[in-house]
CSV table of C-alpha atoms and ligand atoms in Angstrom, one decimal:
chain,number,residue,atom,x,y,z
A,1,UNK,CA,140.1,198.7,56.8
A,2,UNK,CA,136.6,200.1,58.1
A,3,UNK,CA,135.8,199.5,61.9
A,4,UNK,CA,132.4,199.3,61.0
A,5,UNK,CA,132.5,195.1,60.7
A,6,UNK,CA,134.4,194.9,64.1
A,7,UNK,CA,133.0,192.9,66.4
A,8,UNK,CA,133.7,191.9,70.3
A,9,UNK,CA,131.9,189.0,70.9
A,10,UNK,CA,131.7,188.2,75.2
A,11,UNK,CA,130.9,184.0,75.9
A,12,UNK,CA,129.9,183.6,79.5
A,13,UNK,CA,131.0,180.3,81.8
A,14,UNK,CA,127.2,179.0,81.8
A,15,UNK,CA,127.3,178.9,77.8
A,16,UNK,CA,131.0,177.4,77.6
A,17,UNK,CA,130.5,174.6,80.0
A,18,UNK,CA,128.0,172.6,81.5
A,19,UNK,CA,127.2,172.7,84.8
A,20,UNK,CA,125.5,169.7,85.7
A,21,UNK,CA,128.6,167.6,84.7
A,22,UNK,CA,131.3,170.7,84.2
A,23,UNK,CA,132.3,169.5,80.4
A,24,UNK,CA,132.6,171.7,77.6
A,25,UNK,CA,129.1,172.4,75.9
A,26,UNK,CA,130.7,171.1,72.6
A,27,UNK,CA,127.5,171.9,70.3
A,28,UNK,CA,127.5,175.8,71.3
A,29,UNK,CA,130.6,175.6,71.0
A,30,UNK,CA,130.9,174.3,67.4
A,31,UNK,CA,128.1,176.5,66.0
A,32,UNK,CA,129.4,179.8,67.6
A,33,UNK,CA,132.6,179.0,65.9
A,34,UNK,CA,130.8,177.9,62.6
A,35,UNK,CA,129.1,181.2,62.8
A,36,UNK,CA,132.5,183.5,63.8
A,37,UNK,CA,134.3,181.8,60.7
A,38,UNK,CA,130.8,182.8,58.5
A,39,UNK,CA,130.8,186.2,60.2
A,40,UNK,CA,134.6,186.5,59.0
A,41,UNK,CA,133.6,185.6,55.1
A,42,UNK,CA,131.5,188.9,55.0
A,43,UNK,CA,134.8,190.8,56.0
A,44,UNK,CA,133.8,191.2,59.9
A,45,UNK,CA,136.6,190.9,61.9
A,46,UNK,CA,135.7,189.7,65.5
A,47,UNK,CA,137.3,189.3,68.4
A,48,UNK,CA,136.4,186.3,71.1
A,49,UNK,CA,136.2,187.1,74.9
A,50,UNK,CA,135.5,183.6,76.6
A,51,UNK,CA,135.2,182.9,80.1
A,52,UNK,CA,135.2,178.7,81.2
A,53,UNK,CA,138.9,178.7,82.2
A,54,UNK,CA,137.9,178.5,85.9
A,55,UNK,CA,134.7,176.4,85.6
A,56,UNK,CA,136.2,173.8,83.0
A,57,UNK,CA,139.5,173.5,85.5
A,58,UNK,CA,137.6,172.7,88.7
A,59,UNK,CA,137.0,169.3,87.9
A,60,UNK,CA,141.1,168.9,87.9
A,61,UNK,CA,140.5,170.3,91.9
A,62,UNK,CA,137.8,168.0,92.1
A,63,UNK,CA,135.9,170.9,93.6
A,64,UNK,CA,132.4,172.4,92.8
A,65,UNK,CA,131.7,176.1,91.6
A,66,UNK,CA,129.6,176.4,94.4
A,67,UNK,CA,132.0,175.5,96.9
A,68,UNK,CA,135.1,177.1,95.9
A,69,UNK,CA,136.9,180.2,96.4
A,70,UNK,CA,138.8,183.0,95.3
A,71,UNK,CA,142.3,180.8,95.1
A,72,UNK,CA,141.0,177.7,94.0
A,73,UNK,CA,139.1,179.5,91.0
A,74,UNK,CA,142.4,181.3,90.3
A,75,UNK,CA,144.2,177.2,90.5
A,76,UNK,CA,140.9,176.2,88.6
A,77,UNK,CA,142.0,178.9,85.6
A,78,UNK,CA,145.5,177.7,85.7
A,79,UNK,CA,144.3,174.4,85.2
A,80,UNK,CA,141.3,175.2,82.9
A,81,UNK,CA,142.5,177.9,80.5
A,82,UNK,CA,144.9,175.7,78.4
A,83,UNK,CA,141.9,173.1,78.3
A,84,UNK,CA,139.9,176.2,77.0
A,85,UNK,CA,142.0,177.0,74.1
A,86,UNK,CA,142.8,173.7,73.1
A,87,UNK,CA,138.8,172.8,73.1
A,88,UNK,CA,139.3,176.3,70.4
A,89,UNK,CA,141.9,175.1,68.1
A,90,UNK,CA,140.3,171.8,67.9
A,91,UNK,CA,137.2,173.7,66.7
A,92,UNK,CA,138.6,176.6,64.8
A,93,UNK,CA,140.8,174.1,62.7
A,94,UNK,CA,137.8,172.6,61.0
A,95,UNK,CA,136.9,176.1,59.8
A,96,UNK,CA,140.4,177.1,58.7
A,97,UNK,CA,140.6,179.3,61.5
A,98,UNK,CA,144.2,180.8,63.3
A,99,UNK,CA,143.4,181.7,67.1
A,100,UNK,CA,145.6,183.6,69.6
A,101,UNK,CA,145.2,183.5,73.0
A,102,UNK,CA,145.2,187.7,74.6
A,103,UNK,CA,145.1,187.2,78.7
A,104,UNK,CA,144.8,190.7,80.3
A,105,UNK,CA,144.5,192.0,84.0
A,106,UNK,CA,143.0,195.6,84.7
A,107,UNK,CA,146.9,197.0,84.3
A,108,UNK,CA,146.6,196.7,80.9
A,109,UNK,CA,143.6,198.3,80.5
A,110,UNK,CA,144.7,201.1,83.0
A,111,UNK,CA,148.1,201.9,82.2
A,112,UNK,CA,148.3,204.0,79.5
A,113,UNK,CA,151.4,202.2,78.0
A,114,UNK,CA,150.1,198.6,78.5
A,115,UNK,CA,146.9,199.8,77.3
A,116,UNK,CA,148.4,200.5,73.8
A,117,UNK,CA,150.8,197.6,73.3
A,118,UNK,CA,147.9,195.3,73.9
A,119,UNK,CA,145.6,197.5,71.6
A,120,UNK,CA,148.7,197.1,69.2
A,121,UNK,CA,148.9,193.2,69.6
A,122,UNK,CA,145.3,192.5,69.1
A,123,UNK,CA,145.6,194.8,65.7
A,124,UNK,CA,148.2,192.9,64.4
A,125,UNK,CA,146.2,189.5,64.8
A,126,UNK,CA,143.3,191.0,63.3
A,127,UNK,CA,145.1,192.4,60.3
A,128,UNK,CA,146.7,188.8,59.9
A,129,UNK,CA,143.5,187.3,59.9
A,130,UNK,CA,143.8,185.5,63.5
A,131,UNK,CA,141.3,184.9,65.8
A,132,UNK,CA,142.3,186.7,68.8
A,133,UNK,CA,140.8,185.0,72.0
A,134,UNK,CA,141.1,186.9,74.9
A,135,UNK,CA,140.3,186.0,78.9
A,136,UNK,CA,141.5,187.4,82.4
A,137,UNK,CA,144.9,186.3,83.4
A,138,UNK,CA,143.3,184.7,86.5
A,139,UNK,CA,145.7,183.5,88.0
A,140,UNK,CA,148.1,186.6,88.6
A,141,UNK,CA,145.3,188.8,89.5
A,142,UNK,CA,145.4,190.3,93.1
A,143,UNK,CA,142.2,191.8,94.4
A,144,UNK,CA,143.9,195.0,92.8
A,145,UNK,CA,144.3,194.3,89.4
A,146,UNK,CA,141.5,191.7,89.2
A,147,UNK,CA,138.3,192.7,86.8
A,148,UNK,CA,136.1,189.8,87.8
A,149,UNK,CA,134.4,189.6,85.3
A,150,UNK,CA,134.6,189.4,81.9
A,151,UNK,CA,131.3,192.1,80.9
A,152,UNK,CA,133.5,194.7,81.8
A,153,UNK,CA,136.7,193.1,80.0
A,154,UNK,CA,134.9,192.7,77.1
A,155,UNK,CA,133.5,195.9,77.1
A,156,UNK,CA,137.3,197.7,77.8
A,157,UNK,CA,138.3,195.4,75.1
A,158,UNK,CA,135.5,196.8,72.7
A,159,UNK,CA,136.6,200.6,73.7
A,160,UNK,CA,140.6,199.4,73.2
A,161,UNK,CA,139.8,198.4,69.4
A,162,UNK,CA,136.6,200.4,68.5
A,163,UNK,CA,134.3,198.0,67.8
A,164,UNK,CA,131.0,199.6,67.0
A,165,UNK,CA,129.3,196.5,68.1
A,166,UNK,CA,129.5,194.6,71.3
A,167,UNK,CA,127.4,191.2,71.8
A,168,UNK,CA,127.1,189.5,75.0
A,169,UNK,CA,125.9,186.1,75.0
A,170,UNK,CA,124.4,184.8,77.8
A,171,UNK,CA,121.5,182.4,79.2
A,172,UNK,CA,119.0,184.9,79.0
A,173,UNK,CA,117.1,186.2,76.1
A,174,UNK,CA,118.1,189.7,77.2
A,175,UNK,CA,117.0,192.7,79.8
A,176,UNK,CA,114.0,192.7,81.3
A,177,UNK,CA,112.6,195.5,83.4
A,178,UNK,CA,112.3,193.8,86.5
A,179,UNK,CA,113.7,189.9,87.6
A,180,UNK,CA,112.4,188.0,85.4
A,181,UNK,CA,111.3,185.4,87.8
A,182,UNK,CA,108.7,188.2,89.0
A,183,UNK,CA,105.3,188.3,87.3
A,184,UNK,CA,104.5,190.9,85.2
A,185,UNK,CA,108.0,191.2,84.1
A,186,UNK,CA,108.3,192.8,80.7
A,187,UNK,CA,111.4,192.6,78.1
A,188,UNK,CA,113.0,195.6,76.8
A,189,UNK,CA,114.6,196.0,73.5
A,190,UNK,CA,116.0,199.1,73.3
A,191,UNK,CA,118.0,201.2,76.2
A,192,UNK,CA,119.4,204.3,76.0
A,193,UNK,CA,120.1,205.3,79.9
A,194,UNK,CA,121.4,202.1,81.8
A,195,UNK,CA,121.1,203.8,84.7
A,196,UNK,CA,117.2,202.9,84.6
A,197,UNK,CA,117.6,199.3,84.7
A,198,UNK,CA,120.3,199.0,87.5
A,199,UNK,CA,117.7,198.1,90.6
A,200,UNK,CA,115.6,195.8,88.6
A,201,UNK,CA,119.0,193.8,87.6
A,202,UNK,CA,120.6,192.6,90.6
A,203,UNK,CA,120.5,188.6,89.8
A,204,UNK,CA,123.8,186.6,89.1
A,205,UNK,CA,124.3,183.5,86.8
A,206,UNK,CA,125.7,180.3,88.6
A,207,UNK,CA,129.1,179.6,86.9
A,208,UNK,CA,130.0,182.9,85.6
A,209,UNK,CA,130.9,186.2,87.8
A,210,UNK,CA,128.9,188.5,86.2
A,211,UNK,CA,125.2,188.9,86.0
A,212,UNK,CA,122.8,191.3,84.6
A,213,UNK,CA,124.2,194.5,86.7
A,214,UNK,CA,127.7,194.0,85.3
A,215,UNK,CA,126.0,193.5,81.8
A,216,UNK,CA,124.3,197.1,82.0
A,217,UNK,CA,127.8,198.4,83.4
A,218,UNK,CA,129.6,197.3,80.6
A,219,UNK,CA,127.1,197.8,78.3
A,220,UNK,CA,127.3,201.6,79.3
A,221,UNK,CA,131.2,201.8,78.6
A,222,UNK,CA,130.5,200.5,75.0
A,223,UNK,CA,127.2,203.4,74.7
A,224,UNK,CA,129.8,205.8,75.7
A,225,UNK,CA,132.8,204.8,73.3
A,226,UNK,CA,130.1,205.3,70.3
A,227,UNK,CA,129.7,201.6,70.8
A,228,UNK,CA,125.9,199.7,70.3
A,229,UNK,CA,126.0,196.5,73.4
A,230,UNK,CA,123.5,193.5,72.3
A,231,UNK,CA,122.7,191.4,75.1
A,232,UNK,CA,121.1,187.9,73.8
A,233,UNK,CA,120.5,184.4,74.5
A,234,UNK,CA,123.6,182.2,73.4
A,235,UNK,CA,122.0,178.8,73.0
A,236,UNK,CA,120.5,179.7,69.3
A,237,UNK,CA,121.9,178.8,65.8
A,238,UNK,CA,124.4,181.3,64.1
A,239,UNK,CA,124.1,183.4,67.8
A,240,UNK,CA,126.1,186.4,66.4
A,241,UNK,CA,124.8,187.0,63.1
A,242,UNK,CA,121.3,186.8,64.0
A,243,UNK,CA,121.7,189.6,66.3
A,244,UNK,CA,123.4,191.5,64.0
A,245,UNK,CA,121.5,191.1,61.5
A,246,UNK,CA,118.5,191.6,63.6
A,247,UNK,CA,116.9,188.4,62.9
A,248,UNK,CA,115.9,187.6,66.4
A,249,UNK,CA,115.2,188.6,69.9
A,250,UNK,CA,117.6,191.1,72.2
A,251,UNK,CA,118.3,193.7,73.7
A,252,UNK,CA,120.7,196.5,72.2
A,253,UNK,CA,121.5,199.7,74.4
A,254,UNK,CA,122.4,201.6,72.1
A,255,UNK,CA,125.5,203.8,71.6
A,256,UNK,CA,126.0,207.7,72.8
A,257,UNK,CA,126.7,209.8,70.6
A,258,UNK,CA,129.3,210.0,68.1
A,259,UNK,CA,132.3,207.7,68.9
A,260,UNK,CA,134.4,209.8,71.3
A,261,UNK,CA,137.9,210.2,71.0
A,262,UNK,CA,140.0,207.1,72.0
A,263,UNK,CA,142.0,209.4,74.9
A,264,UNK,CA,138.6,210.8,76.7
A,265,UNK,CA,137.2,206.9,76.7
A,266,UNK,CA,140.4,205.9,78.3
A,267,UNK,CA,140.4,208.7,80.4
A,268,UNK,CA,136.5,208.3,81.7
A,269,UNK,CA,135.5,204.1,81.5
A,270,UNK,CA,137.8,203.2,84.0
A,271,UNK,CA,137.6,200.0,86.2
A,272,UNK,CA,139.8,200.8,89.2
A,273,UNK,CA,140.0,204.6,90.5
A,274,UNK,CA,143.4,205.8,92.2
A,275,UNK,CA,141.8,208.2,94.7
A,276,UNK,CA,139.2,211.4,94.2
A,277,UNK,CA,139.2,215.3,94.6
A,278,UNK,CA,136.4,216.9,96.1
A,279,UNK,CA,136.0,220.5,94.2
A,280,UNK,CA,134.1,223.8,95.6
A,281,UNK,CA,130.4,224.5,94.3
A,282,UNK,CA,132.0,227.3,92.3
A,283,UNK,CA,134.6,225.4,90.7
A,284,UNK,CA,132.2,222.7,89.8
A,285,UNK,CA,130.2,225.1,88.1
A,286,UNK,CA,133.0,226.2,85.9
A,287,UNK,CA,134.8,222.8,85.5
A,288,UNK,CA,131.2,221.6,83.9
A,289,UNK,CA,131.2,224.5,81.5
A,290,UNK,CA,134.2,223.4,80.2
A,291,UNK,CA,137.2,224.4,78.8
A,292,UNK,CA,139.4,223.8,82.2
A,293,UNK,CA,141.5,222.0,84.3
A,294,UNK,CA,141.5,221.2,88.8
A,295,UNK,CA,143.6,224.0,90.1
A,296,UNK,CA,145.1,223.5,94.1
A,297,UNK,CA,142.3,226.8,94.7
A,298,UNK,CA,139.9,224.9,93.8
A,299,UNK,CA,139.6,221.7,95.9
A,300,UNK,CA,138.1,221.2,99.2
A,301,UNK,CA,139.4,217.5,99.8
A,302,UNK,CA,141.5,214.9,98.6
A,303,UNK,CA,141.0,211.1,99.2
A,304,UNK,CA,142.7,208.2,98.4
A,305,UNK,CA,147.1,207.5,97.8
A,306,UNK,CA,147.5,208.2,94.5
A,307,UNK,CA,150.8,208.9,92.3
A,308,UNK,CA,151.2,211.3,89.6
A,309,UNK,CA,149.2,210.0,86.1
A,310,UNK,CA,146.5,208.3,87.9
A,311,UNK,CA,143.3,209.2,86.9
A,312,UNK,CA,141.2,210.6,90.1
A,313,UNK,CA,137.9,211.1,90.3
A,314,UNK,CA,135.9,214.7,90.8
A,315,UNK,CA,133.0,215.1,93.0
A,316,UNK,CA,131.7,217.9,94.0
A,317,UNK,CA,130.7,218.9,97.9
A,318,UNK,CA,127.0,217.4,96.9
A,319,UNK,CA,129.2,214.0,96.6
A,320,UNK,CA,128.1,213.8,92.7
A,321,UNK,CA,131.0,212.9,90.3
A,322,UNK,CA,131.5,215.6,87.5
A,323,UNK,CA,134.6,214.4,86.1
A,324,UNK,CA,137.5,212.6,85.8
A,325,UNK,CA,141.0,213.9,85.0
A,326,UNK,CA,144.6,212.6,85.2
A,327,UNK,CA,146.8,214.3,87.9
A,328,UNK,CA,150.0,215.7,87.4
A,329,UNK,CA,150.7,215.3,91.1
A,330,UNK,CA,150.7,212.5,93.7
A,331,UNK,CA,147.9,212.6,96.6
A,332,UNK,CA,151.2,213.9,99.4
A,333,UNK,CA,152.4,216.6,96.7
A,334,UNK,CA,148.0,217.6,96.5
A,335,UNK,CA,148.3,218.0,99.8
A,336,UNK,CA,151.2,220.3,100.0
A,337,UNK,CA,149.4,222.2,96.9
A,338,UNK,CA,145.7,222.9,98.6
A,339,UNK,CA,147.6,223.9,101.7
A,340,UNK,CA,149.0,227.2,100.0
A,341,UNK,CA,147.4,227.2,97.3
A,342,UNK,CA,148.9,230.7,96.2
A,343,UNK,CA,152.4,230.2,96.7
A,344,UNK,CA,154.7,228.7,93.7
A,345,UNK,CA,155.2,225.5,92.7
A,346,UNK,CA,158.7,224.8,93.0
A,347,UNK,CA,159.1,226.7,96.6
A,348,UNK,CA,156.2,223.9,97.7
A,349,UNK,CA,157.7,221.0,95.9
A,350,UNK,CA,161.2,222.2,95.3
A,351,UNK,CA,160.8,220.9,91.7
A,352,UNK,CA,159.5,222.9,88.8
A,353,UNK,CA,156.0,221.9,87.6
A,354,UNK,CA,152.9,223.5,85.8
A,355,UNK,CA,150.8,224.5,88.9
A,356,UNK,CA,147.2,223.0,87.8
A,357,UNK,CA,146.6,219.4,89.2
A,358,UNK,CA,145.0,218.4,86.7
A,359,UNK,CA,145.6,220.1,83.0
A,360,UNK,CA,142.2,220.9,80.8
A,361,UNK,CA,143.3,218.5,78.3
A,362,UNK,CA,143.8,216.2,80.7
A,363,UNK,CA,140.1,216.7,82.4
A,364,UNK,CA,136.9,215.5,80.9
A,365,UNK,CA,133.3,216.0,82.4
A,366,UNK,CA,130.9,213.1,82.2
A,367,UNK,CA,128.2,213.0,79.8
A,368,UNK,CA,124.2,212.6,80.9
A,369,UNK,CA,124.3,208.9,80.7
A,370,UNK,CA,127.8,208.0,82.2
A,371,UNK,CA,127.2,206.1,85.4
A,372,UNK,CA,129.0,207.6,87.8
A,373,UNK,CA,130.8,206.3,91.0
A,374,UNK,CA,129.7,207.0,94.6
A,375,UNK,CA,131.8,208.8,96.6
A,376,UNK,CA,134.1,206.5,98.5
A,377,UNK,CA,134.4,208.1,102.1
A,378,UNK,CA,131.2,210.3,103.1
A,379,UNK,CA,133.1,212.1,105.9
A,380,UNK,CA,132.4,215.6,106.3
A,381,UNK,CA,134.4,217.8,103.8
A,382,UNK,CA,137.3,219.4,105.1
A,383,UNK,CA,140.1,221.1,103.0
A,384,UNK,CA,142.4,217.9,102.0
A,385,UNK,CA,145.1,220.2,103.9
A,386,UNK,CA,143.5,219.6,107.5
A,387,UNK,CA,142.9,216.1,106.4
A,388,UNK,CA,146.2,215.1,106.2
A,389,UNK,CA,147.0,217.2,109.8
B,1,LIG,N1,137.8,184.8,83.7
B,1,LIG,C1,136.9,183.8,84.3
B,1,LIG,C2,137.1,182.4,83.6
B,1,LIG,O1,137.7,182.3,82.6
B,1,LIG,C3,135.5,184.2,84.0
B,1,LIG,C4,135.0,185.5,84.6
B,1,LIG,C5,133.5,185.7,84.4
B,1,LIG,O2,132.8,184.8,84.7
B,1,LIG,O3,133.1,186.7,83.9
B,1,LIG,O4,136.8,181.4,84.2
């Protein structure tokens, strides 16, 4: 079947449930619903990525979202997330609707092997008609594996299944160039380059984790998987059709490009970064022309503990990010690699191995509007050799 009727829909905690009274906002709930199961007549399959397991569970704490932290949210999702997809079934049965319930952690969006398996299961719901409905696993997360919010999971989720289009509903009719509290404030429609907007969107909602930064992060993985990201107000009748169907008011950043291929988008929208290289001004040069890999010659530091298949980071000495490639070798063998960069291999290792750190295949240089990371440690550049001394 086409991908063009594929749909990610993202539902934020402030639309799910109330927060006066922390209860399910049942009316949203039953006309976004009503509207997925119309959406699904027309031959669109979408798929459902809902927050409210930590905010519905507090009550079961007795604790406020304002009070609580990092544990009792993750308790609170224990508590709240079979409450969440029971509130679902109830719904989705009036409509005839199967759901499935798709928890995920950053592993399975960063593991290459995870990655597909859960790509894999969400296919096989969609092709059998099912409503997959698809959260954090909360409570397992460690500060390591934890997205925090669910723009970004969305937005990995859209890349993982291709969706061309990628709604996030939220309390807020959509970007606006500036907080909209300030005066003067004006509404934007259309983006192309994120990376405008990032200053003037620093506000957060109360329930959810996310805000309007996160929304223009994820927005930008969806631009760059060929994706278009609608940002809208959720409170409306039928709140996904009438964005796609361009019947009301949002904004849509629009996607990059052709759709690139399913490997580079893994390998570049990444939410979690093993470690980084720090490549010479001359190998930049030639690693943004294209057409090559990181060889030991050409780096001037290595940060981070990373293992062989991570996916690293590549700055160059002006601390910009060019690229991002997987390595074929762990941060201790780097080392050993920058240190003589000339000699063999398997004298340095004493295990064969191809001698580039990172293969051309494997590299991929970021594209004009790819927001790009900072570089972690600003301390002077050495060669990662005398770092490790
Ligand atoms: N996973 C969290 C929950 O279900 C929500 C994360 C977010 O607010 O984006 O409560």
């Amino acid at each position: 079947m086409s991908l063009e009727k594929r749909v990610v829909v993202k539902v934020g905690s402030g639309l799910i449930v109330n927060q006066q009274d922390l209860n399910f906002r049942y009316a949203f709930l039953h006309g976004l619903l009503s509207d997925i199961a119309d959406l699904r007549r027309e031959n669109y399959q979408v798929v459902l990525v809902s927050s409210g397991a930590a905010a519905i569970g507090l009550g079961a704490l007795g604790m406020r979202p304002e009070t609580a932290g990092v544990q009792d949210k993750q308790a609170a999702a224990a508590c709240g997330q079979p409450l969440v997809m029971n509130m679902y079934k109830q719904i989705s049965m009036e409509f005839g609707m199967n759901i499935a319930q798709v928890l995920l952690t950053s592993e399975e969006m960063e593991n290459r092997r995870r990655y597909l398996n859960t790509k894999n299961t969400i296919e096989k719901l969609l092709e059998n008609n099912i409503l997959p409905i698809v959260n954090e696993n909360d409570t397992v997360t460690t500060e390591e594996i934890r997205v925090g919010d669910n723009d970004r999971l969305a937005a990995k989720v859209s890349q993982m299944v291709r969706a061309p289009n990628f709604v996030m509903l939220t309390d807020i009719d959509g970007l606006y160039d500036r907080p909209p509290s300030e005066p003067g404030a004006v509404f934007v429609d259309e983006v192309e380059d994120v990376s405008v907007y990032l200053d003037a969107t620093k506000s957060k909602g109360a329930l959810g984790s996310g805000g309007m930064l996160t929304k223009m992060q994820a927005a930008n993985m969806a631009q760059n998987a060929g994706a278009t990201a609608f940002i809208a107000k959720g409170i409306v009748e039928r709140p996904i059709s009438s964005i796609l169907k361009n019947e009301r008011r949002h904004t849509r950043c629009i996607a990059i490009g052709d759709p690139e291929s399913s490997w580079r988008v893994w390998l570049t929208d990444r939410l979690q970064m093993a470690g980084s290289l720090v490549v010479s001004a001359e190998a930049a040069e030639k690693l943004v022309a294209g057409g090559r890999g990181v060889d030991a010659m050409d780096v001037v530091a290595s940060h981070g503990e990373y293992s062989k298949g991570d996916v690293l980071h590549i700055y160059d000495e002006d601390g910009v990010e060019i690229g991002r490639g997987l390595t074929n070798f762990s941060s201790k063998e780097t080392v050993l690699l920058v240190r003589c960069p000339e000699d063999e291999v398997t004298a340095v290792l004493g295990y064969h191995s191809k001698s580039d750190l990172i293969a051309a295949d494997n590299f991929v240089v970021l594209g004009k509007h790819h927001l790009l990371w900072d570089q972690p440690t600003p301390e002077p550049m050495e060669r990662a050799a005398q770092a490790a001394d």
